[in-house]
Amino acid sequence: MIQAFGLTSNPRKELPPAVDDVSFEVRAGRVTALLGASGAGKTTVLRLMLELQHGRGLTHFRGRPLHRIAHPSREVGVLLGDVPGHPGRTVRGHLRMLCAAAGVPVQRADEVMESVELLSLRDERLGTLSRGMDRRLGLACALVADPHTLVFDDPVGALSVREARRLHGALRAHAVQGGTVLFSTADPKEAARAADHVVTLEQGRVVADQEAVDFARTRLRPRVAVRTPHAARLGALLAQEARSARRSVEVVREGGNRLAVYGSTSADIGEAAFRHGILVHQLADEVGDMGPGAGVGADTCAGDGGSAGVPSARQRAADGERAPAPRRPTVARPSPTGPPRPTATDPPSAGSAEADERALDANRGAGAAVPQASAAGTDQPAAPGNPHPPVAERTPHEAAEAPGSTARRGSTPRTHATLAPATTASTLPPPISVRSAPSPLRPLRYEIRRALGISTGFVVGAVVLVVSAVMAVILARIGHTPQARLLAAWPRELPLPPAALGAGLLGALSFGDEFRHPALAADRGTVPRRLGLLTAKLLVSAAVALVLAALAAGTNAEVLHLFYGRELARIPSDWSALGAGWAALVVGCAWAGVLAAGLFRSTTAGLAAVVAVPVVVVPLVQKVWEGPDVRTAAGFPLRVREVLLTQWPFGGERYVAEVLRVVVQPVGGAMTLSLTTLLCAYLLTTLRSRTR
């Protein structure tokens, strides 16, 4: 069950809010449609419900707001817009990555693919999927964690009739199994056909909250579309004949030479046009939307008793009349899945959201104006030309007898004394705080599947090995290159060897792709700055960098041995220290790329930070290191050993000394300084985001 109370978006400069005091209820086991024309506020309502946009209001999913649910993806499955994901990832790889993020077994990916009929496309890339297949994948992504509630924004937009029926069938199957389904649409016929309940929005307000049967009867009626160059004459004749025959016929001028005739048939209209010699270009039976504003330009509507006509909804609003409401809102019913719904006579439930009640109490007495709107569950259209008087200006008797009127949510019946302007205490719904994307529950497994799910890493590794081998051959041909630099393919003219640049690029991609192709949550922005996810990325990037460094050194040695013999491929005598420095260099570059890309939200910034270490930081470190006020660090490892006065087992002090010797080198010191700075900046931004 979903219960939305007082959803209101923040005002846009001098414009009114896009959504103003929207309340409705979505029951379990049913499909509910949120209907409205383009710009009516459907997407804004969904984003407010999912805490994706700042505003005010409360939304309970089975009695709990979203920020109180430990794992939201296991409660609510969401699809807003296209499926987020790297276009080079396969369908199965994408779903398996989401399984790791949601903390469910990997077999769940195959189950949801079978349920949405995607098994035959499991090896297809996301970038090659058609619109219909993309919608199916979006449904599969929403079902990965087996949620109770599905929230879709225009799920069948631009789909064929067959694909739309298939998708709505899947939503219906989820509801039949006891789930809750809410989708938005701008097509009233789709809402009447696919939903059990229809909530209609107009200009950011709820104008109707009806069962689908009532919606089809009261807001959808068969009509005859007529196109004729003599539209005004034909409309007048049809209205005159309807009055004479005492039949209820409504003729609506739709602009130009078009008419919409309600309550008649194509045969009757054609015969009338033929009798009076009126040329007709089009005569077709249709189903039209009879929502607010549909009756603009109605010529006449003849009915029983020879009345002059029944005005349309907008005409009634202009004349100061209230449109009749087909149903009164029902009172709250106890629900096994959540608290009862507040109405005009019921105070809000205090057992499900104590913190939200405290937020409401904090706002009481602020004196802010309370926007007036129809309460949740009201089928009454709000007449824009005749707004209700403020509640403070009504007596309790007037407020009870006003058609379709309800008291403010959470308020109790008031007397004249309590409604005095000097003592009025108005309340506002609590503000909505935008939630960041959820962190993967299994970050290491998620990161491994993310890195191995696309071919970018393999392509970068292959290019690095080829460039490194070619450069090693060229350096050996030129000569005068030390053996260590020859094996690393690192000429003095370049700031970094190809393997270090490749490791830095892969590290930057590990975070940069997350910002370009977010996958953890639909339309919730990028990945969160969580230490668990950062640790997983650092571990995976370090492993990839070490593998790349070992392959590059081994490939260079084999190529040199093949071209020039064993002499140039021999291993240096101090290979342990050189190996430690080589590993530290590539791992440091990879970590610099990860931290910089996560900090600046860009792959390019991550790679730039890697290149900036030898180009900018190393000269600065050398200048400081060689200054007259700085003691030389030539004997730093020996002094550390003397200070510790410890003999490491199995000769471990030798490896510690080699690591320290690597650190005190200019490149090692610069890399250590850069990594420390980037890590501190990353942690600072993480703490700031959590504080907000």
XYZ file of C-alpha atoms in Angstrom:
692
model
C 0.000 0.000 0.000
C 1.138 3.533 -0.798
C -0.241 6.509 1.109
C 0.705 9.980 -0.127
C -0.151 12.975 2.072
C 0.159 16.611 1.050
C 2.836 16.285 -1.632
C 3.866 19.801 -2.585
C 6.835 20.806 -4.702
C 8.917 23.878 -3.974
C 7.750 27.062 -5.745
C 9.573 27.930 -8.954
C 10.602 31.587 -8.631
C 7.382 33.576 -9.142
C 5.422 30.605 -10.492
C 3.165 28.436 -8.325
C 4.421 24.986 -7.349
C 4.119 22.312 -10.021
C 2.416 20.029 -7.474
C 0.221 21.461 -4.722
C -1.151 19.359 -1.859
C -1.572 16.056 -3.703
C -2.908 13.164 -1.620
C -4.065 9.747 -2.713
C -3.847 6.077 -1.828
C -2.688 3.036 -3.785
C -3.905 -0.268 -2.391
C -2.118 -3.591 -2.563
C -3.283 -6.129 -5.114
C -4.470 -3.411 -7.483
C -3.092 -1.387 -10.379
C -3.446 2.373 -9.987
C -2.955 4.891 -12.789
C -1.828 8.461 -12.204
C -3.475 10.257 -15.105
C -2.747 13.726 -16.370
C -1.838 15.668 -19.454
C 1.708 16.758 -20.150
C 2.716 19.262 -17.469
C 0.039 18.156 -15.007
C 2.696 17.115 -12.455
C 2.717 13.316 -12.733
C 6.502 12.916 -12.822
C 6.941 15.494 -10.057
C 4.524 13.568 -7.835
C 6.452 10.331 -8.376
C 9.775 12.034 -7.669
C 8.401 13.548 -4.467
C 7.100 10.158 -3.392
C 10.488 8.535 -4.027
C 12.370 11.392 -2.311
C 14.131 12.373 -5.511
C 13.071 16.013 -5.373
C 12.863 18.638 -2.665
C 9.422 19.584 -1.468
C 6.964 18.853 1.305
C 4.726 15.948 2.188
C 4.748 12.362 3.386
C 4.638 9.080 1.514
C 4.275 5.766 3.315
C 5.111 2.473 1.663
C 3.299 -0.153 3.737
C 3.304 2.228 6.675
C 6.910 3.443 6.457
C 8.481 6.388 4.656
C 11.190 5.512 2.185
C 14.029 6.939 4.277
C 13.115 4.518 7.080
C 13.344 1.428 4.900
C 16.719 -0.231 5.312
C 16.877 -1.533 1.739
C 14.524 0.549 -0.461
C 15.154 -1.533 -3.586
C 13.625 -4.547 -1.796
C 10.461 -2.584 -1.075
C 10.012 -0.367 -4.160
C 10.943 -1.144 -7.749
C 11.287 2.012 -9.835
C 11.544 2.844 -13.515
C 11.716 6.527 -14.446
C 12.755 7.123 -18.026
C 15.188 4.831 -19.807
C 17.109 2.037 -18.117
C 20.385 3.446 -16.748
C 23.406 1.373 -17.620
C 26.513 1.164 -19.759
C 25.529 0.557 -23.405
C 28.284 -2.025 -23.777
C 27.043 -4.225 -20.938
C 24.984 -7.321 -21.675
C 21.487 -7.823 -20.325
C 22.598 -10.686 -18.100
C 25.699 -8.818 -16.907
C 23.633 -5.754 -16.027
C 21.099 -7.778 -14.035
C 23.818 -9.749 -12.243
C 25.499 -6.508 -11.250
C 22.181 -5.277 -9.842
C 21.813 -8.574 -7.973
C 25.102 -7.864 -6.202
C 23.958 -4.302 -5.470
C 20.650 -5.519 -4.016
C 22.271 -8.364 -2.074
C 20.284 -11.155 -3.734
C 21.611 -14.405 -5.254
C 22.863 -14.233 -8.810
C 20.266 -16.805 -9.897
C 17.647 -14.096 -9.470
C 18.855 -12.513 -12.728
C 17.871 -15.578 -14.758
C 14.523 -15.773 -12.953
C 13.500 -12.216 -13.801
C 14.744 -12.588 -17.379
C 12.490 -15.589 -17.757
C 9.527 -13.805 -16.169
C 9.763 -10.876 -18.617
C 10.725 -13.072 -21.592
C 14.282 -11.794 -21.998
C 16.178 -15.084 -21.865
C 16.698 -15.094 -25.623
C 18.302 -11.633 -25.379
C 20.517 -12.276 -22.363
C 23.726 -11.721 -24.380
C 22.523 -8.583 -26.174
C 24.153 -5.246 -25.361
C 22.075 -2.554 -23.697
C 22.909 -0.118 -26.480
C 21.357 -2.381 -29.130
C 17.986 -2.987 -27.451
C 14.806 -1.694 -29.013
C 12.353 0.462 -27.110
C 10.166 -2.498 -26.214
C 13.117 -4.593 -25.051
C 14.380 -1.645 -23.006
C 11.006 -1.458 -21.234
C 11.179 -5.172 -20.481
C 14.692 -4.749 -19.121
C 13.460 -1.878 -16.957
C 10.761 -4.129 -15.543
C 13.368 -6.830 -14.905
C 15.630 -4.327 -13.110
C 12.728 -3.249 -10.920
C 11.912 -6.876 -10.073
C 15.477 -7.985 -9.254
C 15.101 -7.452 -5.506
C 11.532 -8.888 -5.506
C 9.905 -5.647 -4.274
C 6.339 -5.350 -3.050
C 5.672 -2.060 -4.868
C 6.305 -1.031 -8.478
C 6.373 2.651 -9.483
C 6.668 3.342 -13.218
C 6.611 6.670 -15.033
C 4.880 6.342 -18.432
C 5.979 2.725 -18.916
C 4.427 2.235 -22.370
C 5.442 5.540 -23.937
C 6.345 5.104 -27.641
C 5.637 1.344 -27.481
C 3.598 -0.622 -29.960
C 0.172 -1.881 -28.962
C 1.491 -5.422 -28.569
C 4.406 -4.393 -26.354
C 2.153 -2.117 -24.294
C -0.269 -4.972 -23.636
C 2.598 -7.261 -22.712
C 4.004 -4.762 -20.210
C 0.619 -4.036 -18.662
C 0.059 -7.782 -18.408
C 3.265 -8.110 -16.403
C 2.165 -5.279 -14.101
C -1.219 -6.925 -13.684
C 0.441 -10.246 -12.808
C 2.484 -8.511 -10.105
C -0.684 -6.986 -8.645
C -2.527 -10.315 -8.736
C 0.236 -11.803 -6.593
C -0.472 -9.177 -3.929
C 1.884 -6.410 -5.015
C 1.162 -2.711 -5.362
C 1.468 -1.100 -8.804
C 1.418 2.616 -9.623
C 2.094 3.962 -13.103
C 1.616 7.341 -14.730
C 0.105 7.964 -18.127
C -1.315 10.749 -20.228
C -3.745 8.488 -22.119
C -7.175 8.208 -20.440
C -8.078 5.137 -22.499
C -4.935 3.371 -21.313
C -5.763 4.265 -17.704
C -9.320 2.964 -18.009
C -8.198 -0.219 -19.743
C -5.141 -1.196 -17.652
C -5.874 0.135 -14.155
C -8.272 -0.704 -11.344
C -8.097 2.787 -9.884
C -7.450 6.150 -11.558
C -6.137 9.309 -9.881
C -6.479 12.303 -12.194
C -4.204 15.342 -11.926
C -4.710 18.737 -13.478
C -2.348 21.660 -12.933
C -0.678 19.901 -10.018
C -3.853 19.068 -8.096
C -5.991 15.961 -7.693
C -9.263 16.567 -9.519
C -10.595 13.001 -9.377
C -9.859 9.815 -7.428
C -12.071 7.051 -8.818
C -12.429 3.393 -9.529
C -11.680 2.563 -13.144
C -15.332 1.688 -13.781
C -16.524 5.036 -12.445
C -13.777 6.814 -14.342
C -14.810 5.212 -17.625
C -18.472 6.072 -16.960
C -18.068 9.667 -15.752
C -14.935 10.905 -17.508
C -14.865 8.844 -20.684
C -17.821 8.777 -23.047
C -18.233 7.601 -26.631
C -18.256 10.445 -29.085
C -18.510 11.006 -32.815
C -15.710 12.998 -34.422
C -17.015 15.168 -37.252
C -15.030 17.263 -39.721
C -16.970 19.560 -42.017
C -16.429 23.023 -43.550
C -19.869 23.985 -42.157
C -19.162 23.057 -38.538
C -21.141 25.909 -36.968
C -24.224 25.245 -39.097
C -24.149 21.484 -38.502
C -23.670 21.975 -34.762
C -26.684 24.265 -34.553
C -28.840 21.833 -36.552
C -27.843 18.870 -34.378
C -28.636 20.830 -31.217
C -32.012 21.937 -32.616
C -33.004 18.391 -33.580
C -31.906 17.095 -30.159
C -34.115 19.655 -28.389
C -37.044 18.767 -30.602
C -36.616 15.046 -29.929
C -35.853 15.655 -26.237
C -32.553 13.757 -26.457
C -29.359 14.545 -24.535
C -26.817 15.515 -27.179
C -23.731 17.672 -26.544
C -21.941 19.336 -29.428
C -18.402 20.570 -28.743
C -16.515 22.837 -31.139
C -12.889 21.647 -31.173
C -11.604 24.479 -33.311
C -11.642 25.040 -37.053
C -13.912 22.647 -38.899
C -14.055 19.948 -36.224
C -16.901 18.891 -33.967
C -17.180 16.339 -31.161
C -20.738 15.102 -30.660
C -21.625 13.213 -27.471
C -24.853 11.231 -27.103
C -25.469 10.606 -30.794
C -24.370 8.130 -33.460
C -22.582 8.372 -36.773
C -25.731 7.248 -38.591
C -27.927 9.968 -37.045
C -25.343 12.695 -37.736
C -24.821 11.506 -41.305
C -28.557 11.458 -42.006
C -28.974 14.955 -40.564
C -26.112 16.282 -42.688
C -27.567 14.616 -45.794
C -31.060 16.061 -45.207
C -29.692 19.592 -44.955
C -27.123 19.238 -47.728
C -24.065 19.709 -45.533
C -20.772 18.328 -46.795
C -19.010 16.033 -44.274
C -15.314 15.128 -44.597
C -15.013 12.857 -41.566
C -17.435 10.874 -39.462
C -15.891 8.446 -36.948
C -16.761 6.902 -33.592
C -14.156 7.635 -30.866
C -13.700 7.579 -27.097
C -12.864 11.023 -25.756
C -11.562 12.422 -22.480
C -14.290 14.219 -20.557
C -11.993 15.547 -17.843
C -11.911 19.169 -16.653
C -11.663 21.563 -19.558
C -12.820 19.076 -22.182
C -15.999 20.973 -22.826
C -14.428 24.230 -24.006
C -16.447 25.784 -26.778
C -19.546 23.627 -26.344
C -22.291 25.004 -28.526
C -25.353 23.446 -26.910
C -26.439 20.380 -25.050
C -30.121 19.583 -25.433
C -31.815 17.389 -22.853
C -35.156 16.322 -21.471
C -37.673 18.969 -20.689
C -36.453 21.275 -23.432
C -33.633 22.718 -21.338
C -31.215 25.034 -23.055
C -28.289 22.687 -22.389
C -25.997 21.336 -19.721
C -22.832 23.443 -19.447
C -19.437 21.816 -19.555
C -17.080 21.505 -16.587
C -15.116 24.651 -17.400
C -18.319 26.628 -18.076
C -19.686 25.561 -14.686
C -16.449 26.763 -13.093
C -16.690 30.108 -14.898
C -20.276 30.550 -13.694
C -19.260 29.986 -10.099
C -20.833 26.553 -9.753
C -19.130 23.563 -8.224
C -18.946 20.498 -10.425
C -20.888 17.581 -8.988
C -18.768 14.955 -7.337
C -19.673 11.374 -8.238
C -18.582 10.016 -4.847
C -17.765 11.270 -1.418
C -14.392 10.265 -0.012
C -14.550 7.188 2.152
C -13.489 7.136 5.767
C -10.277 5.515 6.905
C -10.200 1.744 7.002
C -7.757 -0.226 9.098
C -5.178 -1.952 6.926
C -2.983 -4.906 7.868
C -0.114 -3.433 5.888
C -0.063 0.109 7.181
C -1.758 2.841 9.204
C -5.270 4.040 8.339
C -5.612 6.888 5.968
C -6.306 10.281 7.548
C -9.579 11.993 6.644
C -11.432 15.063 7.760
C -12.567 13.423 10.979
C -9.531 11.280 11.769
C -6.288 12.558 13.259
C -3.147 11.120 11.688
C -1.908 7.780 12.897
C 0.815 8.117 15.491
C 2.128 4.584 15.471
C 4.019 4.369 12.212
C 6.123 7.508 11.831
C 7.040 9.147 15.139
C 9.848 11.206 13.647
C 7.502 12.591 10.986
C 5.052 13.562 13.698
C 7.848 15.343 15.542
C 8.617 17.192 12.332
C 4.974 18.194 12.073
C 4.973 19.363 15.701
C 8.058 21.453 15.027
C 6.228 23.244 12.227
C 3.069 23.912 14.250
C 2.584 27.471 15.265
C 4.830 28.815 12.522
C 1.997 30.864 11.123
C 2.663 29.807 7.551
C -0.202 29.692 5.135
C -1.643 26.285 4.404
C -2.387 25.685 0.719
C -5.971 24.697 0.112
C -6.621 21.576 -1.936
C -8.944 18.651 -2.028
C -8.124 15.854 0.381
C -6.844 12.430 -0.559
C -9.373 10.193 -2.204
C -11.672 13.015 -3.379
C -13.237 12.543 -6.798
C -14.292 16.186 -6.877
C -12.767 18.385 -9.595
C -11.395 21.603 -8.176
C -13.072 24.527 -9.938
C -10.332 27.034 -10.721
C -12.749 29.887 -11.014
C -14.255 29.415 -7.576
C -11.654 28.545 -4.939
C -12.834 27.539 -1.490
C -12.778 30.181 1.204
C -10.120 29.611 3.826
C -10.988 27.120 6.530
C -10.583 29.825 9.158
C -13.474 31.789 7.610
C -15.956 28.890 7.818
C -17.975 27.604 10.669
C -17.770 23.889 11.422
C -21.304 23.461 10.077
C -20.411 25.175 6.792
C -17.244 23.164 6.460
C -19.161 19.917 7.012
C -21.856 20.782 4.454
C -19.538 22.149 1.752
C -19.553 19.719 -1.203
C -16.379 17.710 -1.349
C -14.696 19.735 1.398
C -12.506 18.173 4.035
C -10.501 19.567 6.903
C -6.748 19.896 6.770
C -4.925 16.566 7.190
C -4.053 15.964 10.779
C -6.399 18.676 12.154
C -9.231 18.146 14.603
C -12.689 19.779 14.476
C -12.400 23.370 15.599
C -14.815 25.786 17.246
C -15.247 29.470 16.550
C -12.809 30.304 19.330
C -10.067 28.113 17.955
C -10.598 29.453 14.447
C -9.998 33.062 15.425
C -7.322 34.655 13.204
C -5.212 35.683 16.159
C -4.896 32.134 17.476
C -4.897 30.107 14.266
C -2.081 27.545 14.247
C -1.483 26.263 10.727
C 0.572 23.206 9.918
C 2.731 22.256 6.968
C 3.815 18.801 5.905
C 7.416 18.030 6.794
C 10.057 18.807 4.164
C 11.275 16.058 1.855
C 15.014 15.438 1.927
C 16.490 14.063 -1.272
C 18.078 10.666 -0.677
C 21.291 9.685 -2.382
C 21.671 6.532 -4.389
C 21.809 3.366 -2.289
C 25.145 1.745 -1.685
C 25.578 -1.812 -3.009
C 25.033 -4.379 -0.285
C 27.868 -6.518 -1.657
C 30.315 -3.865 -2.882
C 33.242 -6.138 -3.755
C 31.085 -8.509 -5.809
C 29.347 -5.542 -7.399
C 32.652 -3.934 -8.377
C 34.064 -7.146 -9.862
C 30.965 -7.646 -12.006
C 30.951 -3.992 -12.988
C 34.606 -4.111 -14.084
C 34.341 -7.421 -15.940
C 30.948 -6.735 -17.497
C 32.253 -4.467 -20.261
C 35.132 -4.817 -22.691
C 36.728 -1.450 -21.894
C 39.194 -2.889 -19.383
C 40.300 -5.650 -21.718
C 40.751 -3.224 -24.622
C 42.785 -0.820 -22.487
C 44.959 -3.686 -21.231
C 45.626 -4.980 -24.753
C 46.537 -1.503 -26.013
C 48.875 -0.952 -23.056
C 50.699 -4.244 -23.692
C 51.144 -3.537 -27.407
C 52.356 0.042 -26.870
C 54.680 -1.049 -24.067
C 56.244 -3.824 -26.183
C 56.773 -1.521 -29.168
C 58.294 1.168 -26.988
C 60.640 -1.346 -25.329
C 61.902 -2.472 -28.750
C 62.456 1.138 -29.837
C 64.322 2.019 -26.643
C 66.543 -1.064 -27.033
C 67.257 -0.045 -30.613
C 68.237 3.477 -29.595
C 70.327 2.265 -26.651
C 71.619 4.149 -23.566
C 68.511 3.117 -21.554
C 68.937 1.511 -18.099
C 67.769 -2.071 -17.814
C 65.002 -1.233 -15.326
C 63.522 1.461 -17.575
C 63.907 -0.824 -20.573
C 61.806 -3.568 -18.975
C 59.205 -1.001 -17.932
C 59.271 0.692 -21.395
C 59.714 4.026 -19.644
C 61.741 6.571 -21.588
C 63.026 9.578 -19.718
C 61.057 11.918 -21.949
C 57.683 10.546 -20.759
C 56.296 11.327 -17.285
C 54.900 7.805 -16.828
C 55.284 4.400 -18.526
C 52.338 2.981 -20.548
C 51.456 0.471 -17.831
C 51.117 3.203 -15.190
C 49.002 5.353 -17.517
C 46.804 2.350 -18.326
C 46.364 1.545 -14.642
C 45.434 5.165 -13.939
C 42.933 5.170 -16.804
C 41.285 1.969 -15.582
C 41.111 3.401 -12.067
C 39.508 6.590 -13.362
C 37.016 4.584 -15.414
C 35.982 2.571 -12.373
C 34.409 5.692 -10.882
C 33.903 7.769 -14.025
C 31.581 5.225 -15.629
C 29.429 5.274 -12.516
C 28.694 8.959 -13.042
C 28.148 8.615 -16.796
C 26.040 5.453 -16.564
C 24.503 5.201 -13.062
C 23.149 1.740 -12.345
C 22.368 1.547 -8.639
C 19.100 3.516 -8.746
C 16.931 4.890 -11.506
C 17.069 8.664 -11.852
C 18.600 9.073 -8.385
C 21.863 10.551 -9.550
C 25.240 8.942 -9.240
C 26.728 6.413 -6.865
C 27.076 7.402 -3.223
C 30.337 8.334 -1.531
C 30.397 5.301 0.729
C 33.593 3.932 2.213
C 32.584 0.345 1.496
C 32.220 1.060 -2.206
C 35.470 3.047 -2.225
C 37.334 0.201 -0.541
C 36.014 -2.273 -3.100
C 37.087 -0.040 -5.962
C 40.551 0.437 -4.482
C 41.007 -3.308 -4.029
C 39.827 -4.208 -7.520
C 41.814 -1.405 -9.167
C 44.956 -2.436 -7.258
C 44.556 -6.056 -8.384
C 44.014 -4.975 -11.985
C 47.046 -2.656 -11.819
C 49.313 -5.413 -10.450
C 48.184 -7.838 -13.155
C 48.746 -5.199 -15.812
C 52.208 -4.337 -14.429
C 53.275 -7.997 -14.327
C 51.993 -8.643 -17.851
C 53.674 -5.506 -19.196
C 57.070 -6.359 -17.648
C 56.824 -9.983 -18.759
C 55.758 -9.065 -22.288
C 58.570 -6.548 -22.626
C 61.132 -9.112 -21.450
C 59.873 -11.729 -23.915
C 59.845 -9.287 -26.813
C 63.373 -8.082 -26.006
C 64.557 -11.665 -25.774
C 62.941 -12.425 -29.127
C 64.455 -9.426 -30.934
C 67.829 -8.930 -29.221
C 68.592 -12.102 -27.287
C 68.993 -12.888 -23.612
C 71.373 -10.001 -22.888
C 68.724 -7.259 -22.907
C 66.093 -9.444 -21.236
C 68.035 -10.285 -18.095
C 66.578 -9.463 -14.683
C 68.485 -6.824 -12.642
C 70.219 -7.945 -9.482
C 68.165 -5.595 -7.260
C 64.904 -6.907 -8.719
C 63.092 -6.965 -5.365
C 63.442 -3.235 -4.758
C 62.710 -2.437 -8.389
C 59.692 -4.749 -8.350
C 58.346 -3.111 -5.214
C 58.780 0.330 -6.747
C 57.190 -0.792 -10.012
C 54.178 -2.258 -8.201
C 53.840 0.804 -5.977
C 53.937 3.094 -9.010
C 51.150 1.376 -10.972
C 48.984 0.843 -7.884
C 49.473 4.473 -6.868
C 48.436 5.625 -10.347
C 45.351 3.415 -10.234
C 44.356 4.718 -6.809
C 44.952 8.312 -7.864
C 42.607 7.757 -10.806
C 39.931 6.207 -8.570
C 40.067 8.946 -5.936
C 40.229 11.845 -8.391
C 37.369 10.501 -10.535
C 35.249 9.950 -7.424
C 36.089 13.401 -6.122
C 35.595 15.366 -9.349
C 32.941 13.043 -10.861
C 34.795 12.707 -14.142
C 37.030 10.151 -15.830
C 39.002 12.921 -17.499
C 39.703 14.550 -14.141
C 40.887 11.220 -12.767
C 43.361 10.674 -15.615
C 44.505 14.308 -15.363
C 45.287 13.789 -11.683
C 47.409 10.755 -12.569
C 49.447 12.706 -15.118
C 49.737 15.694 -12.774
C 51.697 13.634 -10.221
C 54.974 13.396 -12.231
C 54.440 16.636 -14.145
C 53.490 19.001 -11.312
C 53.886 17.334 -7.930
C 57.279 15.672 -8.470
C 59.106 18.946 -9.350
C 57.603 20.607 -6.293
C 58.641 17.721 -4.050
C 62.159 17.744 -5.519
C 62.467 21.459 -4.962
C 61.402 21.138 -1.343
C 63.482 18.003 -0.824
C 66.670 19.635 -2.082
C 66.200 22.842 -0.120
C 68.863 23.916 2.381
C 66.497 23.669 5.353
C 65.550 20.043 4.741
C 67.806 17.256 5.995
C 68.805 14.678 3.459
C 66.895 11.412 3.623
C 69.655 9.253 2.184
C 69.917 7.193 5.366
C 66.250 7.335 6.263
C 65.617 3.553 6.088
C 68.660 2.828 8.268
C 67.623 5.419 10.852
C 64.110 4.006 10.961
C 65.537 0.558 11.579
C 67.741 1.908 14.386
C 64.809 3.712 15.976
C 62.555 0.665 15.874
C 65.283 -1.596 17.336
C 63.365 -4.540 15.907
C 64.555 -7.514 13.929
C 61.767 -8.563 11.582
C 61.259 -12.326 11.172
C 62.479 -14.066 8.014
C 64.471 -11.017 6.980
C 61.395 -8.824 6.720
C 63.350 -5.694 7.651
C 64.952 -5.809 4.219
C 61.566 -5.487 2.500
C 60.526 -2.709 4.863
C 63.732 -0.856 4.062
C 63.099 -1.228 0.341
C 59.557 0.075 0.693
C 60.829 3.050 2.677
C 63.482 3.686 0.066
C 60.791 3.761 -2.595
C 58.711 6.195 -0.554
C 61.540 8.664 0.016
C 62.261 8.907 -3.708
C 60.794 12.008 -5.391
C 58.236 10.048 -7.404
C 57.287 7.927 -4.406
C 56.984 10.941 -2.144
C 54.924 12.818 -4.718
C 52.616 9.843 -5.201
C 52.187 9.392 -1.456
C 51.450 13.090 -1.023
C 48.925 13.094 -3.882
C 47.118 10.006 -2.639
C 46.934 11.391 0.882
C 45.501 14.684 -0.391
C 42.940 12.999 -2.635
C 41.866 10.610 0.107
C 41.424 13.423 2.620
C 39.389 15.432 0.108
C 37.251 12.402 -0.678
C 36.576 11.739 3.007
C 35.775 15.415 3.566
C 33.184 15.462 0.788
C 31.737 12.204 2.099
C 31.289 13.626 5.581
C 29.779 16.813 4.176
C 27.247 14.900 2.096
C 26.253 12.791 5.104
C 25.854 15.919 7.232
C 23.554 17.444 4.637
